[in-house]
Coordinates of C-alpha atoms in Angstrom, one line a residue:
Chain A
M1 CA 223.7 -31.7 -102.2
I2 CA 223.1 -31.2 -105.9
F3 CA 220.7 -28.6 -107.2
L4 CA 219.9 -28.9 -110.9
N5 CA 217.5 -26.5 -112.5
I6 CA 217.9 -26.5 -116.3
E7 CA 216.2 -25.9 -119.5
K8 CA 217.4 -27.2 -122.9
K9 CA 215.8 -27.5 -126.2
L10 CA 216.6 -30.9 -127.6
H11 CA 216.2 -32.0 -131.2
A12 CA 215.0 -35.6 -130.9
A13 CA 214.0 -38.0 -133.6
H14 CA 210.3 -37.3 -133.2
G15 CA 210.7 -33.5 -133.2
D16 CA 211.8 -30.9 -130.8
M17 CA 211.4 -31.4 -127.1
L18 CA 211.9 -29.0 -124.2
L19 CA 213.9 -30.6 -121.3
D20 CA 212.9 -28.6 -118.2
L21 CA 214.0 -30.1 -114.9
N22 CA 214.3 -29.1 -111.3
L23 CA 216.0 -31.8 -109.3
H24 CA 217.4 -31.8 -105.8
I25 CA 219.7 -34.7 -104.9
Q26 CA 220.8 -35.3 -101.3
Q27 CA 224.5 -35.9 -100.6
G28 CA 225.3 -39.6 -100.3
Q29 CA 222.2 -40.9 -102.0
L30 CA 221.9 -43.3 -104.9
V31 CA 219.4 -41.8 -107.3
T32 CA 217.9 -43.3 -110.4
L33 CA 216.6 -41.5 -113.5
Y34 CA 213.8 -43.6 -114.9
G35 CA 211.8 -43.1 -118.1
A36 CA 211.3 -44.1 -121.7
S37 CA 214.2 -43.6 -124.1
G38 CA 214.2 -40.1 -125.4
A39 CA 212.9 -38.7 -122.1
G40 CA 216.1 -36.7 -121.6
K41 CA 217.9 -38.9 -119.0
T42 CA 221.2 -39.1 -120.8
S43 CA 221.1 -35.4 -121.7
T44 CA 220.6 -34.6 -118.0
L45 CA 223.7 -36.6 -117.0
R46 CA 225.7 -34.9 -119.8
M47 CA 224.7 -31.5 -118.7
L48 CA 225.6 -32.2 -115.1
S49 CA 229.0 -33.4 -116.3
G50 CA 229.6 -30.4 -118.5
L51 CA 229.7 -32.3 -121.8
F52 CA 226.5 -30.7 -122.9
R53 CA 225.5 -27.1 -122.3
P54 CA 222.0 -26.2 -121.0
D55 CA 220.2 -23.2 -122.6
K56 CA 219.2 -21.8 -119.3
G57 CA 219.4 -22.5 -115.6
K58 CA 221.7 -23.2 -112.7
I59 CA 223.6 -26.2 -111.4
T60 CA 225.1 -26.1 -107.9
V61 CA 227.0 -29.0 -106.3
N62 CA 227.8 -28.8 -102.6
G63 CA 227.5 -25.0 -102.7
E64 CA 229.8 -24.6 -105.7
V65 CA 228.2 -23.2 -108.9
W66 CA 229.0 -25.3 -111.9
F67 CA 226.6 -23.6 -114.3
D68 CA 224.7 -20.4 -114.2
S69 CA 223.3 -18.9 -117.3
T70 CA 222.6 -15.5 -115.7
Q71 CA 226.2 -15.1 -114.5
R72 CA 227.7 -16.8 -117.6
I73 CA 229.4 -19.5 -115.4
N74 CA 230.0 -22.8 -117.1
L75 CA 232.7 -25.0 -115.7
K76 CA 234.4 -27.2 -118.2
P77 CA 234.1 -31.0 -117.7
Q78 CA 237.7 -31.0 -116.6
Q79 CA 236.9 -28.7 -113.7
R80 CA 234.0 -30.7 -112.4
T81 CA 234.9 -33.5 -110.1
I82 CA 232.7 -36.3 -111.3
G83 CA 233.1 -39.9 -112.4
F84 CA 231.2 -40.8 -115.5
V85 CA 230.6 -44.4 -116.7
F86 CA 229.5 -44.3 -120.3
Q87 CA 227.0 -46.6 -121.9
D88 CA 229.7 -48.0 -124.2
Y89 CA 232.2 -48.0 -121.4
A90 CA 234.6 -45.7 -123.4
L91 CA 237.7 -47.7 -122.4
F92 CA 240.8 -46.5 -124.2
P93 CA 241.6 -49.4 -126.6
N94 CA 245.3 -48.5 -126.8
M95 CA 245.9 -48.9 -123.0
T96 CA 245.8 -52.0 -120.8
V97 CA 243.3 -52.1 -117.9
L98 CA 246.0 -50.8 -115.5
Q99 CA 247.0 -48.1 -117.9
N100 CA 243.4 -47.0 -118.3
L101 CA 243.2 -46.5 -114.6
E102 CA 246.6 -44.9 -114.3
F103 CA 245.7 -42.4 -117.1
A104 CA 242.7 -41.3 -115.0
L105 CA 244.9 -40.4 -112.1
N106 CA 245.9 -36.8 -112.0
K107 CA 249.4 -35.6 -111.3
H108 CA 249.2 -35.4 -107.5
G109 CA 246.8 -38.2 -107.1
D110 CA 247.4 -41.1 -104.6
K111 CA 248.5 -44.2 -106.5
N112 CA 247.2 -46.5 -103.8
I113 CA 243.7 -45.9 -104.9
I114 CA 244.4 -47.8 -108.1
S115 CA 245.4 -51.0 -106.4
E116 CA 242.5 -50.6 -104.0
L117 CA 240.0 -50.2 -106.8
I118 CA 241.5 -53.1 -108.8
A119 CA 241.1 -55.3 -105.7
M120 CA 237.5 -54.0 -105.1
V121 CA 236.2 -55.0 -108.5
E122 CA 238.4 -58.1 -108.7
L123 CA 240.4 -57.1 -111.8
G124 CA 243.8 -58.3 -110.5
D125 CA 244.2 -61.0 -113.1
L126 CA 243.1 -58.8 -116.0
Q127 CA 245.2 -55.7 -115.3
N128 CA 247.6 -56.3 -118.2
R129 CA 244.9 -57.1 -120.7
K130 CA 243.7 -54.7 -123.4
P131 CA 240.0 -53.8 -123.4
A132 CA 239.3 -55.6 -126.7
T133 CA 240.0 -58.9 -125.0
L134 CA 237.5 -58.4 -122.1
S135 CA 233.9 -59.5 -121.8
G136 CA 231.1 -57.0 -121.3
G137 CA 231.0 -57.5 -117.5
Q138 CA 234.7 -57.1 -117.2
K139 CA 234.7 -53.9 -119.3
Q140 CA 232.0 -52.6 -117.1
R141 CA 234.1 -53.2 -114.0
V142 CA 237.1 -51.5 -115.5
A143 CA 234.9 -48.5 -116.5
L144 CA 233.5 -48.3 -112.9
A145 CA 236.9 -48.5 -111.3
R146 CA 238.4 -46.0 -113.8
A147 CA 235.6 -43.5 -113.0
L148 CA 236.6 -43.5 -109.4
V149 CA 240.4 -43.1 -109.7
Q150 CA 240.1 -39.4 -109.2
Q151 CA 238.0 -39.9 -106.1
P152 CA 235.0 -37.9 -107.3
K153 CA 232.2 -37.1 -105.0
I154 CA 229.6 -37.7 -107.7
L155 CA 229.3 -40.8 -109.9
L156 CA 227.2 -40.8 -113.0
L157 CA 226.2 -44.0 -114.7
D158 CA 224.5 -44.1 -118.1
E159 CA 222.6 -47.4 -118.3
P160 CA 225.8 -49.2 -117.2
L161 CA 224.3 -52.6 -116.8
S162 CA 221.7 -52.8 -119.6
A163 CA 223.9 -54.8 -122.0
L164 CA 224.7 -57.5 -119.5
D165 CA 223.0 -60.8 -118.7
A166 CA 221.1 -61.2 -115.4
N167 CA 223.8 -63.0 -113.4
I168 CA 226.6 -60.6 -114.1
R169 CA 224.2 -57.8 -113.7
S170 CA 223.4 -58.8 -110.2
K171 CA 227.0 -59.1 -109.3
L172 CA 227.8 -55.7 -110.7
Q173 CA 225.0 -54.2 -108.7
D174 CA 226.7 -55.5 -105.6
Y175 CA 230.0 -53.9 -106.7
L176 CA 228.2 -50.7 -107.3
L177 CA 226.5 -50.7 -103.9
R178 CA 229.8 -51.5 -102.2
I179 CA 231.6 -48.7 -104.1
H180 CA 228.9 -46.2 -103.5
Q181 CA 229.1 -46.8 -99.7
R182 CA 232.9 -47.1 -99.5
F183 CA 233.6 -43.8 -101.2
N184 CA 230.6 -42.0 -99.7
L185 CA 229.4 -41.1 -103.2
T186 CA 226.4 -39.3 -104.5
T187 CA 225.4 -41.6 -107.4
L188 CA 223.1 -40.9 -110.4
L189 CA 222.1 -43.9 -112.3
I190 CA 220.0 -44.3 -115.5
S191 CA 218.1 -47.6 -115.5
H192 CA 215.1 -49.2 -117.0
D193 CA 215.0 -52.2 -114.7
K194 CA 212.6 -51.9 -111.9
A195 CA 214.1 -54.8 -109.9
E196 CA 217.5 -53.1 -110.2
I197 CA 216.2 -49.8 -109.1
C198 CA 214.4 -51.2 -106.1
K199 CA 217.7 -53.0 -105.1
L200 CA 220.0 -50.0 -105.6
S201 CA 218.2 -46.7 -105.3
D202 CA 217.2 -44.5 -102.5
W203 CA 215.2 -42.2 -104.7
V204 CA 213.7 -42.2 -108.2
F205 CA 213.0 -39.4 -110.6
V206 CA 210.6 -40.4 -113.3
L207 CA 211.1 -38.4 -116.5
D208 CA 208.7 -38.2 -119.3
N209 CA 209.2 -36.1 -122.5
G210 CA 211.7 -33.8 -120.8
Q211 CA 209.6 -33.2 -117.7
L212 CA 209.8 -34.5 -114.2
Q213 CA 206.7 -36.6 -113.9
Q214 CA 207.0 -38.1 -110.5
Q215 CA 209.6 -38.6 -107.8
G216 CA 209.9 -40.7 -104.6
T217 CA 211.4 -43.9 -103.2
P218 CA 211.3 -46.9 -105.4
T219 CA 208.5 -48.4 -103.3
D220 CA 206.4 -45.3 -103.7
I221 CA 206.9 -45.3 -107.4
F222 CA 206.7 -48.9 -108.4
I223 CA 204.5 -50.6 -105.9
D224 CA 200.9 -50.0 -106.4
K225 CA 199.4 -49.9 -102.9
K226 CA 195.8 -50.0 -104.1
N227 CA 196.4 -53.2 -105.9
Q228 CA 198.3 -55.1 -103.2
Q229 CA 195.6 -57.9 -103.2
S230 CA 195.8 -58.6 -106.9
L231 CA 198.7 -59.3 -109.2
Q232 CA 198.5 -58.1 -112.8
L233 CA 200.5 -59.8 -115.5
T234 CA 200.7 -59.2 -119.2
G235 CA 200.4 -62.1 -121.6
K236 CA 199.6 -63.1 -125.1
V237 CA 196.4 -64.9 -126.3
V238 CA 197.4 -68.3 -127.8
D239 CA 194.0 -70.0 -128.1
I240 CA 190.3 -69.1 -128.0
V241 CA 187.4 -71.5 -127.8
Q242 CA 183.9 -70.1 -128.1
E243 CA 180.9 -71.7 -126.4
K244 CA 177.5 -69.9 -126.4
N245 CA 178.1 -66.8 -124.2
T246 CA 181.7 -67.5 -123.0
Y247 CA 185.2 -67.7 -124.4
T248 CA 187.7 -70.1 -123.0
V249 CA 190.9 -68.1 -123.6
S250 CA 194.4 -69.5 -123.2
V251 CA 197.0 -66.9 -122.3
L252 CA 200.7 -67.3 -122.4
I253 CA 202.4 -65.5 -119.5
E254 CA 206.1 -65.9 -119.1
N255 CA 206.4 -69.6 -120.0
Q256 CA 203.1 -70.8 -118.7
V257 CA 199.7 -71.0 -120.3
I258 CA 196.8 -69.9 -118.2
V259 CA 193.2 -70.7 -119.1
V260 CA 190.6 -67.9 -118.3
N261 CA 186.9 -68.0 -118.9
V262 CA 185.4 -64.7 -120.1
S263 CA 182.0 -63.6 -121.2
T264 CA 181.6 -62.8 -124.9
N265 CA 179.8 -59.6 -124.1
N266 CA 182.9 -58.1 -122.5
F267 CA 185.4 -59.1 -125.2
Q268 CA 183.9 -59.2 -128.6
N269 CA 187.0 -58.8 -130.8
L270 CA 189.5 -60.9 -129.0
C271 CA 191.9 -62.6 -131.4
I272 CA 194.8 -65.0 -131.1
G273 CA 198.0 -63.0 -130.7
D274 CA 196.4 -60.1 -128.8
K275 CA 198.3 -58.7 -125.8
V276 CA 196.1 -58.9 -122.7
R277 CA 196.4 -58.1 -119.0
V278 CA 195.3 -60.7 -116.5
A279 CA 194.6 -60.0 -112.8
F280 CA 195.1 -62.7 -110.1
E281 CA 193.5 -62.4 -106.7
M282 CA 196.2 -63.1 -104.1
S283 CA 194.9 -64.3 -100.8
N284 CA 198.1 -65.9 -99.6
P285 CA 201.3 -65.5 -101.6
V286 CA 204.0 -68.1 -100.8
L287 CA 207.7 -67.9 -101.5
L288 CA 208.7 -71.2 -103.1
G289 CA 212.5 -70.8 -102.8
K290 CA 215.4 -69.4 -104.7
G291 CA 216.0 -69.5 -108.5
Chain B
M1 CA 274.1 -43.6 -163.4
N2 CA 273.0 -40.2 -162.0
W3 CA 271.2 -40.8 -158.7
Q4 CA 270.7 -37.1 -158.0
P5 CA 267.1 -36.7 -159.3
L6 CA 266.1 -39.7 -157.2
L7 CA 267.8 -38.4 -154.1
L8 CA 266.2 -35.0 -154.6
T9 CA 262.8 -36.6 -155.0
F10 CA 263.1 -38.5 -151.7
Q11 CA 264.5 -35.4 -149.9
L12 CA 261.5 -33.4 -151.1
A13 CA 259.0 -36.1 -150.2
L14 CA 260.5 -36.7 -146.8
L15 CA 260.6 -33.0 -145.9
T16 CA 257.1 -32.4 -147.3
T17 CA 255.6 -35.4 -145.4
F18 CA 257.3 -34.3 -142.1
I19 CA 256.0 -30.7 -142.3
L20 CA 252.6 -31.9 -143.5
L21 CA 252.2 -34.1 -140.4
F22 CA 252.5 -31.1 -138.1
I23 CA 250.1 -29.1 -140.2
S24 CA 247.6 -31.8 -140.9
I25 CA 247.0 -33.1 -137.3
P26 CA 245.6 -29.8 -136.0
L27 CA 243.8 -29.1 -139.3
A28 CA 242.2 -32.6 -139.3
Y29 CA 241.3 -32.3 -135.7
W30 CA 239.5 -29.0 -136.4
L31 CA 237.7 -30.4 -139.4
A32 CA 236.7 -33.5 -137.5
Y33 CA 235.1 -31.8 -134.5
S34 CA 234.4 -28.2 -135.4
K35 CA 230.8 -27.0 -135.9
S36 CA 231.9 -23.7 -137.4
R37 CA 230.1 -22.4 -140.4
L38 CA 233.5 -21.9 -142.1
K39 CA 234.1 -25.7 -142.1
P40 CA 232.6 -26.5 -145.6
I41 CA 234.8 -23.7 -147.1
I42 CA 237.9 -24.9 -145.4
E43 CA 237.1 -28.5 -146.3
T44 CA 236.7 -27.5 -149.9
L45 CA 239.9 -25.6 -150.0
V46 CA 241.8 -28.6 -148.5
S47 CA 240.3 -30.9 -151.1
M48 CA 240.9 -28.6 -154.1
P49 CA 244.3 -30.1 -155.0
L50 CA 242.5 -33.4 -155.6
V51 CA 240.5 -32.0 -158.5
L52 CA 242.6 -29.1 -159.8
P53 CA 245.1 -29.8 -162.6
P54 CA 248.5 -29.5 -161.0
T55 CA 249.4 -26.9 -163.6
V56 CA 246.7 -24.6 -162.3
L57 CA 248.2 -24.8 -158.8
G58 CA 251.7 -24.4 -160.3
F59 CA 250.6 -21.4 -162.4
Y60 CA 249.3 -19.5 -159.4
F61 CA 252.4 -20.3 -157.4
L62 CA 254.5 -19.1 -160.2
I63 CA 252.6 -15.8 -160.3
A64 CA 252.5 -15.3 -156.5
F65 CA 256.1 -16.2 -155.9
S66 CA 257.5 -14.3 -158.9
P67 CA 259.8 -11.5 -157.8
N68 CA 258.0 -9.3 -160.4
N69 CA 254.9 -9.3 -158.1
A70 CA 254.4 -7.7 -154.7
F71 CA 254.5 -10.9 -152.6
G72 CA 257.4 -12.4 -154.4
N73 CA 259.2 -9.1 -154.3
W74 CA 258.7 -8.7 -150.6
L75 CA 260.0 -12.2 -150.0
K76 CA 263.1 -11.5 -152.0
N77 CA 263.8 -8.0 -150.6
T78 CA 262.9 -8.5 -146.9
L79 CA 263.6 -12.1 -146.3
D80 CA 265.9 -12.8 -149.2
I81 CA 263.9 -15.9 -150.1
Q82 CA 263.3 -16.8 -153.7
L83 CA 260.6 -19.4 -154.1
V84 CA 260.4 -19.7 -157.8
F85 CA 262.8 -22.2 -159.3
S86 CA 264.1 -23.2 -155.9
F87 CA 263.9 -26.3 -153.6
S88 CA 262.1 -24.3 -150.8
G89 CA 259.5 -23.3 -153.4
L90 CA 259.0 -26.9 -154.3
V91 CA 258.5 -27.9 -150.7
I92 CA 255.8 -25.2 -150.2
A93 CA 254.0 -26.2 -153.4
S94 CA 254.3 -29.9 -152.5
I95 CA 252.8 -29.3 -149.0
L96 CA 249.7 -27.7 -150.5
Y97 CA 249.5 -30.2 -153.3
S98 CA 249.7 -33.2 -151.0
L99 CA 247.6 -31.7 -148.1
P100 CA 244.4 -33.6 -148.8
F101 CA 246.2 -36.9 -148.9
M102 CA 247.4 -36.4 -145.3
V103 CA 244.4 -34.5 -143.9
H104 CA 241.6 -36.8 -145.2
P105 CA 242.7 -40.1 -143.6
I106 CA 243.5 -38.4 -140.3
Q107 CA 240.2 -36.6 -140.3
S108 CA 238.1 -39.7 -141.0
G109 CA 240.1 -41.6 -138.5
L110 CA 239.3 -39.1 -135.8
A111 CA 235.6 -38.8 -136.9
A112 CA 235.3 -42.6 -136.7
L113 CA 236.4 -42.8 -133.0
P114 CA 233.4 -42.9 -130.6
S115 CA 233.0 -39.5 -129.1
S116 CA 232.8 -41.1 -125.6
L117 CA 236.6 -41.7 -125.7
K118 CA 237.2 -37.9 -125.9
E119 CA 234.5 -37.2 -123.4
A120 CA 235.8 -39.8 -120.9
A121 CA 239.2 -38.1 -121.0
Y122 CA 237.7 -34.7 -120.5
V123 CA 235.7 -35.8 -117.5
M124 CA 239.0 -37.2 -116.0
G125 CA 240.3 -33.7 -116.2
K126 CA 242.6 -34.2 -119.2
S127 CA 243.2 -31.2 -121.5
R128 CA 242.4 -31.3 -125.2
F129 CA 246.1 -31.7 -126.0
T130 CA 246.7 -34.6 -123.6
T131 CA 243.5 -36.2 -124.9
L132 CA 244.6 -35.9 -128.5
W133 CA 248.1 -37.1 -127.8
R134 CA 247.5 -39.9 -125.4
V135 CA 244.0 -41.1 -126.4
L136 CA 243.0 -40.1 -129.9
L137 CA 246.2 -40.3 -132.0
P138 CA 247.3 -43.7 -130.6
N139 CA 243.9 -45.1 -131.6
I140 CA 244.1 -43.9 -135.2
K141 CA 247.6 -45.3 -136.0
P142 CA 246.4 -46.9 -139.2
S143 CA 245.0 -43.6 -140.4
L144 CA 248.2 -41.8 -139.5
L145 CA 250.2 -44.4 -141.4
T146 CA 247.9 -44.1 -144.4
G147 CA 248.2 -40.3 -144.4
I148 CA 252.0 -40.4 -144.1
V149 CA 252.4 -42.9 -146.9
L150 CA 249.9 -41.3 -149.3
A151 CA 251.4 -37.9 -148.8
F152 CA 254.9 -39.3 -149.4
A153 CA 253.9 -41.3 -152.4
H154 CA 251.9 -38.4 -153.9
T155 CA 254.8 -36.0 -153.5
V156 CA 257.2 -38.5 -155.2
G157 CA 254.7 -38.7 -158.1
E158 CA 254.1 -35.0 -158.6
F159 CA 255.0 -33.6 -162.0
G160 CA 252.9 -30.7 -163.1
V161 CA 253.4 -28.4 -160.1
V162 CA 257.2 -29.0 -160.1
L163 CA 257.4 -28.3 -163.8
M164 CA 255.6 -25.1 -163.5
I165 CA 257.3 -23.7 -160.4
G166 CA 260.6 -25.5 -160.2
G167 CA 261.7 -25.9 -163.7
N168 CA 264.5 -28.3 -164.4
I169 CA 267.6 -27.2 -162.4
P170 CA 269.8 -30.2 -161.6
G171 CA 270.4 -30.7 -157.9
E172 CA 267.8 -28.0 -157.1
T173 CA 264.5 -28.8 -158.7
K174 CA 265.1 -31.6 -161.1
V175 CA 263.2 -34.4 -159.4
A176 CA 262.9 -37.9 -160.8
A177 CA 259.6 -37.3 -162.5
I178 CA 261.0 -34.4 -164.4
A179 CA 264.2 -36.2 -165.2
I180 CA 262.2 -39.0 -166.8
Y181 CA 260.4 -36.5 -169.1
D182 CA 263.7 -34.9 -169.8
E183 CA 265.5 -38.1 -170.8
V184 CA 262.7 -39.2 -173.0
E185 CA 262.8 -35.9 -174.8
A186 CA 266.5 -36.5 -175.4
L187 CA 265.7 -40.1 -176.5
N188 CA 267.8 -41.5 -173.6
Y189 CA 265.3 -44.4 -173.0
A190 CA 267.7 -46.4 -170.9
T191 CA 268.1 -43.6 -168.3
A192 CA 264.4 -42.9 -168.3
N193 CA 263.7 -46.6 -167.8
F194 CA 266.1 -46.7 -164.8
Y195 CA 264.4 -43.8 -163.1
S196 CA 260.9 -45.2 -163.9
A197 CA 261.8 -48.6 -162.7
V198 CA 263.1 -47.3 -159.4
L199 CA 260.0 -45.2 -158.8
F200 CA 257.7 -48.1 -159.8
A201 CA 259.4 -50.5 -157.5
L202 CA 259.5 -48.1 -154.6
S203 CA 255.9 -47.0 -154.9
F204 CA 254.8 -50.6 -155.1
C205 CA 256.8 -51.5 -151.9
I206 CA 255.5 -48.5 -150.0
L207 CA 251.8 -49.2 -150.8
L208 CA 252.2 -52.9 -150.2
L209 CA 253.7 -52.1 -146.7
V210 CA 250.7 -50.0 -145.9
Y211 CA 248.2 -52.7 -146.9
L212 CA 250.2 -55.3 -145.0
V213 CA 250.4 -53.3 -141.8
N214 CA 246.8 -52.0 -141.9
G215 CA 245.4 -55.3 -142.9
G216 CA 247.1 -56.9 -139.9
Y217 CA 249.1 -59.4 -142.1
L218 CA 252.3 -58.6 -140.3
K219 CA 251.0 -59.1 -136.8
R220 CA 251.6 -62.9 -136.8
F221 CA 255.3 -62.3 -137.2
W222 CA 255.8 -60.2 -134.0
K223 CA 253.2 -61.8 -131.8

C-alpha cells in the first residue's frame, strides 16, 4: 500500500504550478498516471523515488515512512526499494547488457535473478552487446529487466513505451504484464495511450495542472456510458459544396472520407481544413476481424 | 647535448598532471552538479589562470612563499620546506597554473552526460562514489584524456610562472622553456634550436594523439 500526500511548487515553462496530490495505491495493482504533459506526472514518480524532494507532505510505502516533512524524514533514493525505468532508458553505455544488469545487483543479491530476467524478456542473444547497438525496443527490455534485478516491490515507469512503434509496443506491454504478475509488483506507469491503459491498468489517476482531477478504473474514466449508442470521431474538412440551405461536407477521418449534409444555419463559418467532430449512430456494431 | 632541462620538464609535467587528476575530478564533479551560491566564485577562481599573465601568478607565489613572509617563514621553520626556487615550489605553482585545463574538460564531460544515468545508479542503491567511478568516469573517457593531455602540454609550455618562482637552477628549476631563453641570451642558437625542436615535435605528437583517439581514427586498428 502506497500513501502519497505531497505538495511541491514546480517552475514549469508556462509559469509556476502547485503540485498537490493525495494518492492511495493498493499493493499489487498496476496504476497509470494520465494527463497532459506538464501536469506533474514525472515529478510525482521522481518524488516517490527520492530523486526530487517535495516541499511538504508524507510518503508511506507498506507502513514504512519514506518522506515526512514534519518529522524531517527523507530517505535517499538508495534507501528506497524501487525499480525505475527512465524515459530515455538510462542504460550505461560503457557496459554490455549483461553488465548493466549485473551492476544493478547488490552485494548479497541472488545472481539467478539475472538469468531469469534475461530469459523473461528474451535478451539471451543480446547480452554481450553494448546499448548503443540496440534498437529502441531492445533497450526498453534491458531497462525493464535492469530495474527488476534488485527485486523491488515497486516499479515506476516513465512513459516507457511512447517512443516505440505499435507492434513492439504491444509486445512490450505483454512483457510488462507478465513481469508485473510474476514479481507481485505494485507498478506505476505514465502513459498517454488510452488503449495501452485499458489493456494494462487496474486504476487510473487523471492529473491536470498538478491536481488529481479524476480517478477510477480505465473503463470508468475512458468509456462514456451516456454515449454508448453513438460513436464520436474527429476529422478534418476537405471539401464543402453549398446548395441553397445545406452544405455537403466531406470530412477526412483516419484514412476515409465521409460525406455529411448539414444545414447552413447551424454552421455558418465552416472552412476547408477545420477540425470537426462527427457522431455516428450505432445500432449494431460488428467486429470485422483482426488487423 | 644536455638533456637535463628536458627531463626536468617532463618530470614536472608528469607529476603535475598526476596530482591534478586527483584534485580535478572531485572539483569538476562539484562544479558540474552543485547548486551552491559559491559556485560562480569557485568557477571564476579556477579559470583565473587562463586570463592572468603568468607573471602575476608567479609574483604572488614568490611573495607568499618567500621566507621573509609569515607563510613562507612558517613553511621553512616548521616543515622545513622551501618553495621558492625549488622543484616542489614549481610543482605547486604548475598545479594551480594548469588547473583549468584539467577541470574544464572533465566538468563539461560530466555536465553533458544525461542526468538519468546518475539517477538510475542511485535508484539501484549505488553510492555517489560507486556511481562516479563505475558509471560517470568510464563514460567521459575522451574528456579525461583531453584534460590529462592539455594539463601535461600546458605544464610543458609554462615559462612566466617558472621564471618568477623557480629561477634558473640547473637540475632543480631550469626547465626546457627557461633553458631555451637562457641559450638564446648566450647566443647558443644550436642548443636553443635542439630544445625547441624537441618540444615542438613532442607537443605536436601529443596533441595529434588526442585528436586521433577522440576522433575515433584509431578504432579501426584494434577492432
